[in-house]
Each structure stands twice: as structure tokens, then as C-alpha cells.
Coordinates of C-alpha atoms in Angstrom, one line a residue:
M1 CA -3.6 -30.8 -24.8
L2 CA -6.0 -28.2 -26.2
E3 CA -7.7 -28.1 -22.8
K4 CA -4.5 -27.5 -21.0
K5 CA -3.6 -24.6 -23.3
M6 CA -7.0 -23.0 -22.6
E7 CA -6.3 -23.3 -18.8
G8 CA -3.2 -21.1 -19.3
I9 CA -0.8 -23.4 -17.6
N10 CA 0.3 -27.0 -18.3
T11 CA -0.7 -28.6 -15.0
D12 CA 1.2 -31.8 -15.8
K13 CA 4.4 -29.7 -16.3
V14 CA 3.9 -27.9 -13.0
I15 CA 3.5 -31.2 -11.2
E16 CA 6.6 -32.6 -12.9
E17 CA 8.5 -29.5 -11.7
F18 CA 7.3 -29.9 -8.2
E19 CA 8.3 -33.6 -8.2
A20 CA 11.8 -32.7 -9.4
L21 CA 12.1 -30.0 -6.8
T22 CA 11.2 -32.3 -3.9
K23 CA 13.4 -35.3 -5.1
D24 CA 16.4 -33.9 -3.2
A25 CA 15.0 -31.2 -0.9
G26 CA 18.2 -31.1 1.2
M27 CA 20.3 -30.0 -1.8
V28 CA 17.6 -27.5 -2.9
Q29 CA 17.6 -26.0 0.6
R30 CA 21.4 -25.5 0.6
E31 CA 21.2 -23.8 -2.9
T32 CA 18.3 -21.7 -1.7
L33 CA 20.2 -20.5 1.4
K34 CA 23.3 -19.8 -0.7
K35 CA 21.1 -17.7 -3.1
I36 CA 19.5 -15.7 -0.3
L37 CA 22.8 -15.0 1.4
E38 CA 24.6 -14.0 -1.9
E39 CA 21.7 -11.7 -3.0
N40 CA 21.7 -10.0 0.4
G41 CA 25.4 -10.2 1.4
S42 CA 25.7 -6.4 1.3
A43 CA 22.9 -6.0 3.9
E44 CA 23.9 -4.4 7.2
Y45 CA 22.2 -7.2 9.2
L46 CA 24.3 -9.9 7.5
L47 CA 27.5 -7.9 7.5
N48 CA 27.2 -7.5 11.3
S49 CA 26.6 -11.2 11.8
G50 CA 30.2 -12.3 11.1
L51 CA 29.3 -14.5 8.2
N52 CA 32.0 -12.9 6.1
G53 CA 30.5 -14.1 2.8
R54 CA 30.0 -17.7 3.9
T55 CA 26.8 -19.3 2.6
D56 CA 26.9 -22.8 4.1
P57 CA 24.1 -23.8 6.6
E58 CA 26.6 -24.6 9.4
S59 CA 28.2 -21.1 9.3
F60 CA 24.7 -19.5 8.9
K61 CA 23.4 -21.2 12.0
S62 CA 26.5 -20.5 14.1
C63 CA 26.6 -16.8 13.2
V64 CA 22.9 -15.7 12.8
P65 CA 20.7 -15.8 15.9
L66 CA 17.1 -17.0 16.1
V67 CA 14.8 -13.9 16.2
T68 CA 11.2 -12.8 16.6
H69 CA 9.6 -9.8 15.1
K70 CA 10.4 -7.8 18.1
D71 CA 14.2 -8.3 17.5
L72 CA 13.9 -7.0 13.9
E73 CA 11.5 -4.1 14.5
A74 CA 14.2 -1.4 14.7
Y75 CA 15.6 -2.5 11.3
I76 CA 12.1 -2.8 9.7
Y77 CA 11.1 0.7 10.9
R78 CA 14.3 2.2 9.6
I79 CA 13.4 0.8 6.1
A80 CA 9.8 2.0 6.5
D81 CA 11.0 5.5 7.5
G82 CA 13.0 5.8 4.4
D83 CA 16.6 4.8 5.2
P84 CA 18.0 4.0 1.7
S85 CA 21.0 1.9 2.8
P86 CA 20.9 -1.9 2.5
I87 CA 19.6 -2.9 5.9
L88 CA 18.0 -6.3 5.7
T89 CA 18.3 -6.9 2.0
G90 CA 20.7 -6.0 -0.8
K91 CA 18.1 -4.5 -3.0
P92 CA 15.6 -1.8 -1.7
I93 CA 12.3 -3.1 -0.2
P94 CA 9.5 -1.6 -2.2
D95 CA 6.5 -2.4 0.1
M96 CA 5.5 -3.4 3.6
S97 CA 2.8 -6.0 4.5
L98 CA 0.7 -5.3 7.5
S99 CA -0.4 -8.3 9.6
S100 CA -4.0 -8.4 10.9
G101 CA -3.0 -8.0 14.5
T102 CA -5.8 -10.3 15.6
T103 CA -3.4 -12.9 17.0
Q104 CA -1.3 -10.7 19.3
G105 CA -3.5 -7.6 19.5
R106 CA -0.9 -5.6 17.7
R107 CA -0.2 -5.2 13.9
K108 CA 3.2 -5.9 12.5
L109 CA 5.0 -4.5 9.5
V110 CA 6.9 -7.1 7.5
P111 CA 9.0 -6.5 4.3
F112 CA 7.4 -7.5 0.9
N113 CA 9.3 -7.7 -2.4
D114 CA 9.2 -9.2 -5.9
E115 CA 10.6 -12.5 -4.7
L116 CA 7.7 -12.9 -2.3
M117 CA 5.4 -12.2 -5.2
E118 CA 7.1 -14.9 -7.2
N119 CA 6.8 -17.4 -4.3
T120 CA 3.1 -16.7 -4.0
L121 CA 2.6 -17.4 -7.7
Q122 CA 4.6 -20.6 -7.4
I123 CA 2.6 -21.8 -4.4
Y124 CA -0.7 -21.0 -6.2
R125 CA 0.4 -22.7 -9.4
T126 CA 1.5 -25.8 -7.6
S127 CA -1.6 -26.3 -5.5
F128 CA -3.9 -25.4 -8.5
A129 CA -2.1 -28.2 -10.6
F130 CA -2.8 -30.8 -8.0
R131 CA -6.3 -29.5 -7.3
N132 CA -7.3 -29.3 -10.9
R133 CA -6.1 -32.9 -11.4
E134 CA -8.7 -34.1 -8.9
F135 CA -11.4 -31.4 -9.5
P136 CA -11.1 -30.1 -13.0
L137 CA -12.6 -26.7 -13.6
E138 CA -14.4 -25.6 -16.7
K139 CA -14.2 -22.2 -18.2
G140 CA -15.9 -19.8 -15.9
K141 CA -15.5 -17.5 -12.9
S142 CA -15.1 -17.8 -9.1
L143 CA -17.1 -16.1 -6.4
Q144 CA -14.4 -14.6 -4.2
F145 CA -15.1 -12.8 -0.9
V146 CA -11.9 -10.7 -1.1
Y147 CA -11.4 -7.2 0.1
S148 CA -8.5 -4.7 -0.2
S149 CA -7.4 -2.5 2.6
K150 CA -7.0 1.2 2.0
P151 CA -3.4 1.6 0.8
W152 CA -1.2 4.0 2.6
K153 CA 2.5 5.1 2.5
T154 CA 5.0 4.7 5.3
K155 CA 6.9 7.7 6.5
G156 CA 9.6 6.8 4.0
G157 CA 7.1 6.6 1.1
L158 CA 6.9 2.8 0.9
G159 CA 3.6 1.2 -0.1
A160 CA 1.9 -0.5 2.8
G161 CA -1.2 -2.6 3.1
T162 CA -2.3 -6.1 4.1
A163 CA -0.4 -9.0 2.5
T164 CA -3.5 -9.7 0.3
T165 CA -3.7 -6.0 -0.7
N166 CA -0.1 -6.1 -1.9
L167 CA -1.0 -9.1 -4.0
F168 CA -4.3 -7.7 -5.4
R169 CA -2.5 -4.5 -6.6
N170 CA 0.3 -6.3 -8.3
S171 CA 0.0 -6.7 -12.1
K172 CA 1.9 -10.1 -12.0
Y173 CA -0.8 -11.4 -9.6
K174 CA -3.6 -10.6 -12.0
N175 CA -1.9 -12.3 -14.9
G176 CA -1.0 -15.3 -12.6
M177 CA -4.6 -15.6 -11.5
K178 CA -5.8 -15.7 -15.1
E179 CA -3.4 -18.6 -15.8
I180 CA -5.0 -20.7 -13.0
Q181 CA -8.6 -19.7 -13.7
F182 CA -8.8 -17.7 -10.5
Q183 CA -10.8 -14.8 -12.0
C184 CA -13.2 -13.1 -9.6
C185 CA -16.8 -12.5 -10.8
S186 CA -16.8 -9.1 -9.1
P187 CA -15.3 -6.0 -10.6
D188 CA -12.2 -4.4 -9.1
E189 CA -14.3 -1.5 -7.8
V190 CA -16.1 -4.0 -5.5
I191 CA -12.8 -5.6 -4.2
F192 CA -11.3 -2.1 -3.6
G193 CA -14.5 -0.6 -2.3
P194 CA -14.3 1.8 0.6
D195 CA -16.8 -0.1 2.8
F196 CA -16.7 -3.8 3.6
H197 CA -20.5 -4.2 4.1
Q198 CA -21.2 -2.7 0.7
S199 CA -18.5 -4.8 -1.0
L200 CA -19.9 -8.0 0.6
Y201 CA -23.4 -7.3 -0.6
C202 CA -22.1 -6.7 -4.2
H203 CA -20.0 -9.9 -4.1
L204 CA -23.1 -11.8 -3.3
L205 CA -25.0 -10.0 -6.1
C206 CA -22.3 -10.7 -8.6
G207 CA -22.3 -14.3 -7.6
L208 CA -26.0 -14.6 -8.3
L209 CA -25.7 -12.7 -11.7
F210 CA -23.0 -15.2 -12.8
R211 CA -24.4 -18.2 -10.9
E212 CA -24.2 -20.6 -13.9
E213 CA -20.5 -19.7 -14.5
I214 CA -19.3 -19.9 -10.9
Q215 CA -16.7 -22.8 -10.6
F216 CA -15.8 -22.4 -7.0
V217 CA -16.2 -20.2 -3.9
F218 CA -13.2 -18.7 -2.2
S219 CA -12.0 -16.4 0.5
T220 CA -8.6 -16.2 2.3
F221 CA -10.2 -17.6 5.5
A222 CA -13.2 -19.8 6.2
H223 CA -14.5 -17.2 8.6
S224 CA -15.3 -14.7 5.8
I225 CA -17.0 -17.4 3.6
L226 CA -19.2 -18.2 6.6
L227 CA -19.8 -14.5 7.3
A228 CA -20.9 -14.0 3.6
F229 CA -23.6 -16.7 3.7
R230 CA -24.8 -15.7 7.1
T231 CA -25.2 -12.2 5.6
F232 CA -27.0 -13.8 2.6
E233 CA -29.6 -15.2 5.0
Q234 CA -30.4 -11.6 6.0
V235 CA -30.4 -9.9 2.6
W236 CA -31.5 -12.5 0.0
E237 CA -34.9 -11.0 -0.6
E238 CA -33.3 -7.6 -1.2
L239 CA -30.8 -9.2 -3.6
C240 CA -33.7 -10.7 -5.5
N241 CA -35.4 -7.3 -5.7
D242 CA -32.2 -5.8 -7.2
I243 CA -32.1 -8.5 -9.8
R244 CA -35.8 -8.3 -10.6
D245 CA -35.7 -4.5 -11.1
G246 CA -32.2 -4.2 -12.4
E247 CA -31.5 -1.5 -9.8
L248 CA -28.9 -1.6 -7.0
S249 CA -30.1 -1.4 -3.4
S250 CA -29.7 2.0 -1.7
R251 CA -27.5 0.4 0.9
V252 CA -24.7 0.7 -1.6
T253 CA -23.6 4.3 -1.6
A254 CA -20.0 4.3 -2.8
P255 CA -20.2 6.0 -6.3
S256 CA -17.4 3.8 -7.8
V257 CA -19.1 0.6 -6.7
R258 CA -22.5 1.8 -7.9
M259 CA -21.2 2.7 -11.3
A260 CA -19.4 -0.7 -11.7
M261 CA -22.5 -2.6 -10.6
S262 CA -24.8 -0.6 -12.9
K263 CA -22.9 -2.0 -15.9
L264 CA -23.7 -5.6 -14.7
L265 CA -27.3 -5.1 -13.5
K266 CA -30.2 -5.5 -16.0
P267 CA -33.8 -6.3 -15.1
S268 CA -34.1 -10.1 -14.9
P269 CA -37.5 -11.2 -13.3
E270 CA -36.8 -14.9 -14.3
L271 CA -33.5 -15.1 -12.4
A272 CA -35.0 -13.3 -9.4
D273 CA -37.9 -15.8 -9.3
L274 CA -35.6 -18.7 -9.7
I275 CA -33.4 -17.6 -6.8
Y276 CA -36.4 -16.8 -4.7
K277 CA -37.9 -20.3 -5.3
K278 CA -34.5 -22.0 -4.5
C279 CA -34.1 -20.1 -1.2
S280 CA -37.7 -20.7 -0.2
G281 CA -37.3 -24.4 -0.8
L282 CA -34.3 -24.9 1.4
S283 CA -34.6 -26.5 4.9
N284 CA -32.8 -24.3 7.3
W285 CA -30.4 -23.2 4.5
Y286 CA -28.9 -26.6 4.2
G287 CA -27.0 -26.9 0.8
L288 CA -27.4 -23.2 0.0
I289 CA -24.2 -22.9 -1.9
P290 CA -24.7 -25.7 -4.5
E291 CA -28.4 -24.5 -4.9
L292 CA -27.2 -21.0 -5.8
F293 CA -24.2 -22.1 -7.8
P294 CA -25.0 -25.4 -9.6
N295 CA -21.7 -25.7 -11.4
A296 CA -19.4 -25.0 -8.4
K297 CA -16.8 -27.8 -7.8
Y298 CA -15.6 -26.9 -4.3
I299 CA -15.2 -24.3 -1.6
Y300 CA -11.7 -23.0 -1.0
G301 CA -9.9 -21.1 1.7
I302 CA -7.6 -21.5 4.7
M303 CA -9.6 -23.8 7.0
T304 CA -7.0 -25.0 9.5
G305 CA -6.1 -23.8 13.0
S306 CA -8.4 -21.1 14.3
M307 CA -10.7 -21.6 11.2
E308 CA -11.6 -25.2 12.1
P309 CA -14.5 -24.2 14.5
Y310 CA -16.4 -22.7 11.5
L311 CA -16.3 -25.9 9.4
K312 CA -19.5 -27.5 10.8
K313 CA -21.6 -24.5 9.8
L314 CA -19.8 -24.1 6.5
R315 CA -20.5 -27.8 5.7
H316 CA -24.2 -27.1 6.4
Y317 CA -24.2 -24.4 3.7
A318 CA -22.0 -26.5 1.4
G319 CA -24.1 -29.6 1.4
E320 CA -22.3 -32.2 -0.7
L321 CA -19.7 -29.7 -2.1
P322 CA -16.2 -30.5 -0.8
L323 CA -14.4 -28.0 1.4
M324 CA -10.7 -27.6 0.5
S325 CA -8.0 -26.0 2.6
A326 CA -5.8 -23.4 0.9
D327 CA -2.0 -23.3 1.2
Y328 CA 0.0 -22.6 4.3
G329 CA 1.8 -19.3 4.9
S330 CA 1.7 -16.1 6.9
S331 CA 2.1 -12.4 6.4
E332 CA 5.9 -13.0 6.5
G333 CA 5.8 -15.4 3.6
W334 CA 4.8 -18.8 2.2
V335 CA 5.8 -22.2 3.6
A336 CA 3.9 -25.0 1.8
A337 CA 1.3 -26.0 -0.7
N338 CA -1.7 -28.3 -0.4
V339 CA -0.9 -31.1 -2.8
N340 CA -3.5 -33.5 -1.3
P341 CA -6.7 -31.6 -2.1
K342 CA -9.0 -34.6 -1.5
L343 CA -8.2 -34.6 2.2
P344 CA -10.8 -32.8 4.4
P345 CA -9.6 -29.6 6.1
E346 CA -9.3 -31.4 9.5
L347 CA -6.7 -33.7 7.9
A348 CA -5.1 -31.3 5.5
T349 CA -1.3 -31.5 5.0
F350 CA 1.0 -29.1 3.3
A351 CA 4.2 -30.0 1.4
V352 CA 7.0 -27.5 1.9
L353 CA 8.4 -26.0 -1.3
P354 CA 12.2 -26.2 -0.7
N355 CA 13.1 -23.3 -3.0
I356 CA 11.0 -20.5 -1.6
G357 CA 12.9 -20.0 1.6
Y358 CA 15.3 -21.8 4.0
F359 CA 13.4 -23.7 6.8
E360 CA 14.5 -24.9 10.2
F361 CA 12.4 -26.7 12.9
I362 CA 12.7 -26.5 16.7
P363 CA 11.6 -29.9 18.1
L364 CA 8.9 -29.6 20.7
N365 CA 9.3 -32.8 22.6
N366 CA 8.6 -33.1 26.3
N367 CA 11.8 -31.3 27.2
A368 CA 11.2 -28.5 24.8
E369 CA 9.4 -26.3 27.2
C370 CA 12.4 -26.2 29.6
L371 CA 13.6 -22.6 29.6
Y372 CA 17.3 -23.4 29.5
M373 CA 17.2 -26.5 27.3
E374 CA 15.5 -25.6 24.1
P375 CA 16.7 -28.1 21.5
K376 CA 18.8 -27.1 18.5
P377 CA 16.8 -26.6 15.3
V378 CA 17.0 -29.3 12.7
G379 CA 16.9 -29.0 8.9
L380 CA 14.0 -29.5 6.5
T381 CA 14.9 -33.1 5.7
E382 CA 15.9 -34.0 9.3
V383 CA 12.4 -33.8 10.8
K384 CA 10.6 -37.0 12.0
I385 CA 7.1 -38.2 11.2
G386 CA 4.7 -37.7 14.1
E387 CA 6.8 -35.1 15.9
D388 CA 5.8 -31.5 16.6
Y389 CA 8.0 -28.5 15.7
E390 CA 8.1 -24.7 15.7
I391 CA 9.0 -23.3 12.3
I392 CA 11.9 -21.0 11.6
V393 CA 12.0 -19.2 8.2
T394 CA 14.7 -17.4 6.3
T395 CA 13.1 -15.5 3.4
F396 CA 14.2 -13.6 0.3
A397 CA 12.7 -10.5 1.9
G398 CA 15.2 -10.0 4.7
L399 CA 14.0 -12.3 7.5
Y400 CA 16.8 -14.5 8.8
R401 CA 16.1 -17.4 11.2
Y402 CA 12.7 -15.8 12.0
R403 CA 10.4 -17.7 14.4
L404 CA 7.0 -17.8 12.9
G405 CA 5.5 -19.0 16.2
D406 CA 3.5 -21.8 14.5
V407 CA 3.5 -25.3 15.7
V408 CA 3.3 -28.0 13.0
R409 CA 3.3 -31.8 13.0
V410 CA 5.1 -33.8 10.4
M411 CA 2.6 -36.2 8.9
G412 CA 4.8 -37.7 6.2
F413 CA 7.0 -36.9 3.3
H414 CA 6.4 -36.0 -0.4
N415 CA 9.5 -37.4 -1.9
T416 CA 12.1 -35.8 0.5
T417 CA 10.1 -32.7 1.6
P418 CA 8.0 -33.0 4.7
E419 CA 4.2 -32.7 4.7
L420 CA 3.1 -30.6 7.6
K421 CA -0.2 -30.3 9.5
F422 CA -0.8 -27.0 11.3
V423 CA -1.3 -27.6 15.0
C424 CA -1.5 -24.2 16.7
R425 CA 0.2 -21.0 17.5
R426 CA 3.0 -21.7 20.1
N427 CA 2.6 -18.6 22.2
L428 CA -1.3 -18.7 22.3
V429 CA -1.7 -20.6 25.5
L430 CA -4.0 -20.5 28.5
S431 CA -1.7 -20.8 31.5
I432 CA -1.9 -19.9 35.2
N433 CA 0.2 -22.5 37.2
I434 CA 1.9 -25.5 35.6
D435 CA -0.9 -25.8 33.0
K436 CA -0.4 -25.2 29.3
N437 CA -3.5 -25.4 27.1
T438 CA -3.1 -24.4 23.5
E439 CA -5.6 -22.9 21.0
K440 CA -6.3 -26.5 19.9
D441 CA -7.0 -27.6 23.4
L442 CA -9.5 -24.7 23.8
Q443 CA -11.1 -25.6 20.5
L444 CA -11.6 -29.3 21.5
S445 CA -13.1 -28.2 24.8
V446 CA -15.6 -25.8 23.1
E447 CA -16.5 -28.6 20.6
E448 CA -17.5 -30.9 23.5
A449 CA -19.7 -28.2 25.0
G450 CA -21.1 -27.6 21.5
K451 CA -22.4 -31.2 21.4
L452 CA -24.7 -30.4 24.5
L453 CA -26.1 -27.3 22.7
A454 CA -26.6 -29.3 19.5
E455 CA -29.1 -31.5 21.4
E456 CA -31.2 -28.3 21.8
K457 CA -30.8 -27.5 18.0
L458 CA -28.4 -24.6 19.0
E459 CA -24.9 -23.9 17.9
I460 CA -21.9 -21.9 19.0
V461 CA -21.5 -18.8 16.7
D462 CA -18.0 -18.0 18.0
F463 CA -15.8 -18.1 21.1
S464 CA -12.8 -16.7 22.9
S465 CA -11.1 -16.9 26.2
L466 CA -8.8 -15.2 28.7
V467 CA -7.0 -16.0 31.9
D468 CA -8.3 -14.0 34.9
V469 CA -5.6 -13.6 37.6
S470 CA -7.5 -10.9 39.4
T471 CA -9.0 -13.7 41.5
D472 CA -7.0 -15.9 43.8
P473 CA -6.5 -18.5 42.6
G474 CA -6.7 -17.4 38.9
H475 CA -9.1 -19.2 36.6
Y476 CA -10.0 -19.6 32.9
V477 CA -12.8 -17.5 31.4
I478 CA -14.5 -18.8 28.2
F479 CA -16.8 -16.5 26.2
L480 CA -19.5 -18.2 24.0
E481 CA -21.9 -16.6 21.6
I482 CA -24.8 -19.0 21.0
S483 CA -27.4 -19.0 18.2
G484 CA -30.4 -19.1 20.5
E485 CA -31.6 -19.4 24.1
P486 CA -30.4 -22.6 25.9
S487 CA -31.9 -23.6 29.2
E488 CA -30.1 -22.8 32.4
E489 CA -29.5 -26.5 33.0
V490 CA -27.8 -26.9 29.7
L491 CA -25.6 -23.8 30.2
R492 CA -24.5 -25.1 33.6
E493 CA -23.7 -28.5 32.0
C494 CA -21.7 -26.6 29.3
C495 CA -19.7 -24.9 31.9
N496 CA -18.8 -28.1 33.6
C497 CA -18.1 -29.8 30.3
L498 CA -15.7 -27.0 29.2
D499 CA -13.8 -27.4 32.5
R500 CA -13.6 -31.3 32.3
S501 CA -12.6 -31.2 28.6
F502 CA -9.2 -29.6 29.4
V503 CA -7.2 -32.8 29.8
D504 CA -3.7 -31.3 30.2
P505 CA -2.3 -33.0 33.4
G506 CA -1.0 -29.7 34.7
Y507 CA -4.5 -28.2 34.5
V508 CA -6.3 -31.2 35.9
G509 CA -3.9 -31.5 38.8
S510 CA -4.0 -27.8 39.5
R511 CA -7.8 -27.8 39.5
K512 CA -7.9 -30.8 42.0
V513 CA -5.6 -29.1 44.5
K514 CA -7.4 -25.7 43.9
A515 CA -4.3 -24.0 42.5
I516 CA -6.6 -23.0 39.6
G517 CA -10.1 -21.8 40.4
P518 CA -13.4 -23.0 38.8
L519 CA -13.7 -22.3 35.1
E520 CA -16.1 -19.4 34.3
L521 CA -18.4 -19.5 31.3
R522 CA -19.6 -16.1 30.1
V523 CA -22.4 -16.2 27.5
V524 CA -22.3 -13.0 25.5
W525 CA -25.1 -11.3 23.6
R526 CA -25.7 -12.0 19.9
G527 CA -23.6 -9.8 17.7
T528 CA -20.7 -9.5 20.2
F529 CA -18.1 -11.1 17.9
Q530 CA -19.4 -8.9 15.1
K531 CA -18.4 -5.9 17.3
I532 CA -14.9 -7.4 17.6
L533 CA -14.7 -7.7 13.8
E534 CA -15.9 -4.1 13.4
H535 CA -13.2 -3.0 15.9
Y536 CA -10.5 -4.6 13.7
L537 CA -12.0 -3.2 10.5
G538 CA -11.8 0.2 12.2
L539 CA -8.0 -0.4 12.7
G540 CA -7.6 -1.1 9.0
T541 CA -7.7 -4.9 9.0
V542 CA -9.6 -6.4 6.0
V543 CA -12.3 -8.9 6.7
S544 CA -10.8 -11.6 4.6
Q545 CA -7.7 -11.4 6.8
F546 CA -9.6 -11.4 10.1
K547 CA -9.1 -14.2 12.7
T548 CA -11.1 -14.2 15.9
P549 CA -8.7 -13.8 18.8
R550 CA -9.1 -17.1 20.7
C551 CA -7.0 -16.2 23.7
V552 CA -7.2 -12.5 24.6
G553 CA -4.1 -11.3 26.4
P554 CA -3.8 -8.2 28.6
M555 CA -2.2 -6.3 25.6
N556 CA -5.5 -6.7 23.8
S557 CA -7.5 -4.5 26.2
K558 CA -10.1 -3.3 23.7
V559 CA -11.2 -6.8 22.7
Q560 CA -11.3 -7.7 26.4
Q561 CA -13.5 -4.7 27.0
I562 CA -15.9 -5.6 24.2
L563 CA -16.3 -9.2 25.5
C564 CA -16.7 -8.1 29.2
N565 CA -19.2 -5.4 28.3
N566 CA -21.5 -7.8 26.4
V567 CA -21.9 -10.6 29.0
A568 CA -25.5 -11.8 29.3
K569 CA -25.0 -14.7 31.7
T570 CA -22.2 -16.1 33.9
Y571 CA -21.7 -19.6 35.3
F572 CA -18.9 -21.2 37.4
S573 CA -17.9 -24.8 37.0
T574 CA -18.6 -27.4 39.7
A575 CA -16.7 -30.1 37.8
F576 CA -13.9 -30.5 40.4

């Protein structure tokens, strides 16, 4: 028991609470909906719905329509612009979260309040309890590649920033992180630094200074963990020099960051020599992370969906260290916790917490794509194992029957709450004729092409796609950034492989009758996807929130421009 006290929370008790909560998820859902509707009954949006104070699920579903962000934008902007009346919630909304904009090419404002903060802490506590049962941490620190966006105020004076920024700046968050041993080895000045590149360099340096104490490595998304260690390959000797001399590199110019780092840096030739020796002894950087941080237990971050393509390279750096996928949520709010931490990220499932929101699911069976026949949503406990659904959330922050746009598969149940596997974004599809290829289909196609490159000891650094309808017929364009120079023969093979690997019947049939043209592979110059990242950073996105756009639509013209302006070679498929 002494150990549990030292951890700050009693993990057994947290697990017991979760088990109790999921014993009758249906009842908890009804109570949660009642609470949301009672707390926000005075809100204009609900008053106009015709609910008249009713809080039962049947009345709620018959009176309140399914909506997307576009439907709520006018209400959200009234709040952001300073309208003090209860619009979406009974109590005033204090802050706004800003989505990354990498999925749709456009950033969204969504309400953020104390209830969402509490949900976050509940999710984190729950997953930590299950994680710590399997991979117990000792007293120490974590190496976190986390970054805060520059805070700003909306026209109405509300605080606005990325969802993670809203968390980092909240005092409850800091206390909650101490409870679950989630203390970053870097000082706040580095997290809130004005320049991402300088902060990343200092995160790496702090990790090395506290290398014996590091218990795990974390970032919000797998992409930014991978980016950090790719950067380490470039700057490791400079980091060793800083440690040897006890002086920070001139590349870090921000005064607040330099001052904070100067308090940590003291000349340490022994540590510098040790790191130099370890890095020099690695074969192609395999097992870099456990070599640098000998007491690390795992690597943690969101590793599902668009992050899956980075897992192969991340495993290369991780060696034998387990990769663990973090919980399932979005800028709009949380959905589920990872209570099966031993599962690899490709198989990760997430158990819905039935008290953090009200959840509905639109079945996506074969008839679901019919424009006039979309099935009625079902409740949390009515979903079926093996079926795919689109999630609808009702939150404590004023989103009612809100379509998240995520497709999930029900893999099983934890007591009576479903365990979900993230499949893809519903609206991110490559489609020209009767074909419908999702982000997952694209990923599988790219993975097949990657196997051909692996035979030449090369790898795909990153990828994206678009539909080109300027030709007749239209065709798919796949952009690949590759780690080296493949032969012409292999690239032609890759192009055909990409085309053949889309197995959607609508695509294959359309290709055979030439209703869709030959797939086009465009190999881009090294650093192209870094330019896309820099573009989003320039818009105010933080790197730990960044997701490479996998399917670039016409609204995302700037990213299309970056990709098209950096093409080194082009190939057309001869597969059909």
C-alpha cells in the first residue's frame, strides 16, 4: 500500500470504479444524458429543440437533429464573439479548442469547459491504472515531446488554443499529471517555447540529462515521437557537445528557454562520452531509445489510424520496448480509454467510459452508403461485435448529437460497455466513380508498395494522395517520399503495386472498364512532408497535434501546391 500512496492514486480503486461504471453502461448512459440536459436546459439550442425539459433518450433523439460542425458554427462563433447569453450550454464557455485542420484543411473552434477537463483526467487516470498494473513505473520522469501553441483570445475575450494547450495551461491538469507520474523532464519554458525546433532540441537534451530517470517516452501522436528521433540522428553530436561543455547550442535563441536550460546544464564529460559511445555503437540506429533511456518501460502516444504507417520505423528505434497506444478522443472531447495496454497498436481497442458523454452509433452496413436510407443510430449497449459504426457524441460542452466523422469497429465488450477499434475517418475517401477507398485502404496499398522498397533497403518516409479529375477519366494520384534512390524498375513496380492493391470492387471494376484512369505515382523530393508540417506550424498548429493529410481535397489547395511543386519523378500504372 505504501507504493500506491507514493504513486499518488490508488490504481486498484480506479480499476474498481471503472468496473462498477461499466457493469450497467445503459443505465449510466441514461443518467449521463439526463445530467447533460438538466445542466444545459436553459441553453437556446435546447430550448429551440422542443424538448420542453424532457431528458429521456427517446425524446432527445426525436427532437434533436444529428449535426456536423458546420451546423453549429454560427452558435460557436456567437459564443467566441462574446454573446453572454446561454447559447449551447447553461453556464458560460470559458475557452475554445482549435482543431489542427490537417484532416479537412480548415481549423475548427470547439467549446472547452471544466467538465471536459474532468473527463480528460478521468480517462488518463483509468488508462494509467490499467497500464501501471501491467508495466509498473518507478519514481522518475517522462520524456515528453509536447508543445504548446501560442494562446490567443477570441473576439469576445475567450481563451483559445489547441486542445492540448488548454490542458497544459490548466492547474488541474498539472496536479492530475503528478498523480499518475506523468511529469515531464523538460521545464515549462521548453513546452511553451516560441519555436518548435528549439523546443524539440531542448526536449532531447533534457531527456539525455535525466536519462537514468526516464520511465517512458510520450507524445500526443506517434508522428512527433518519430520526428524527434529522426531529428536526434542529425543533432546527436551537437547534443553531446552541449553536455560535455555545459553550454547550450547557439541554435537555441529564445531567452526564456536558454535561461531555463542553463539551470539544468553543467559540464559532464562522462555523460557526453557515454552517449557518444552508445550512439556510435548502434547499427543503423536500431534500439536507440532503450540505449539512451535504460529504465524506460514503454513508448506511449496515439498510434492508431493515420499514425499506423509510422509504427515500423518507431519499432526500429524502440528495439524491444513496447509501443502502447494512448486513449481515443478528439478535439471535441474524449470517447474511450485503453484498458488493454498489452495489445500492440495495430490491435488496440478502447473501452467507452459511459459517464463522460452520451454516445450513439450509426451502423455502416452495406446499405449505409445509400443516400436516402441511412440507418437509425443505436445506443451504446446496442452495438454488435464485428460491425462498423460512425460515432455520434453528446458532450457536457454543448455538442448535441454531433457526428465525429470517425468509423469504429466493435471488437468486444468490457462488462457492458463496447471496446472499439478505430478504423478510419468516414469522409476521407478516394472516390471518382462508384469506388470508395478509405484512408485505411490507402494505407494498406502503400504498405504493399513499401515491401518492394524494403527489398532495396529503402523505406517510405511519408505519403499522401488526391483525386485528379482534370483528366478524363479521373485517376488517383499517390505521393511518396522515399528514404533513398530506388531503381526505375522498382518505382514502376511500386506504381503497379499501388494500383493493384486497391481491392474495392467499385475501383477494380471501374479500372477494368476504363471509367477510372491509370493510377499515378509521384515521387517527391526529400523534405517535402517537412514543408507540409512547416506550413501547418505557420498556421498555429502545434507539432504534437499534427497529422499528415492522407487524402488532400480541393479545399486544401496550399498542401496540394506543396506536393505538386516538389515532384521529382512521375509514373503511370500499367496494372490494368
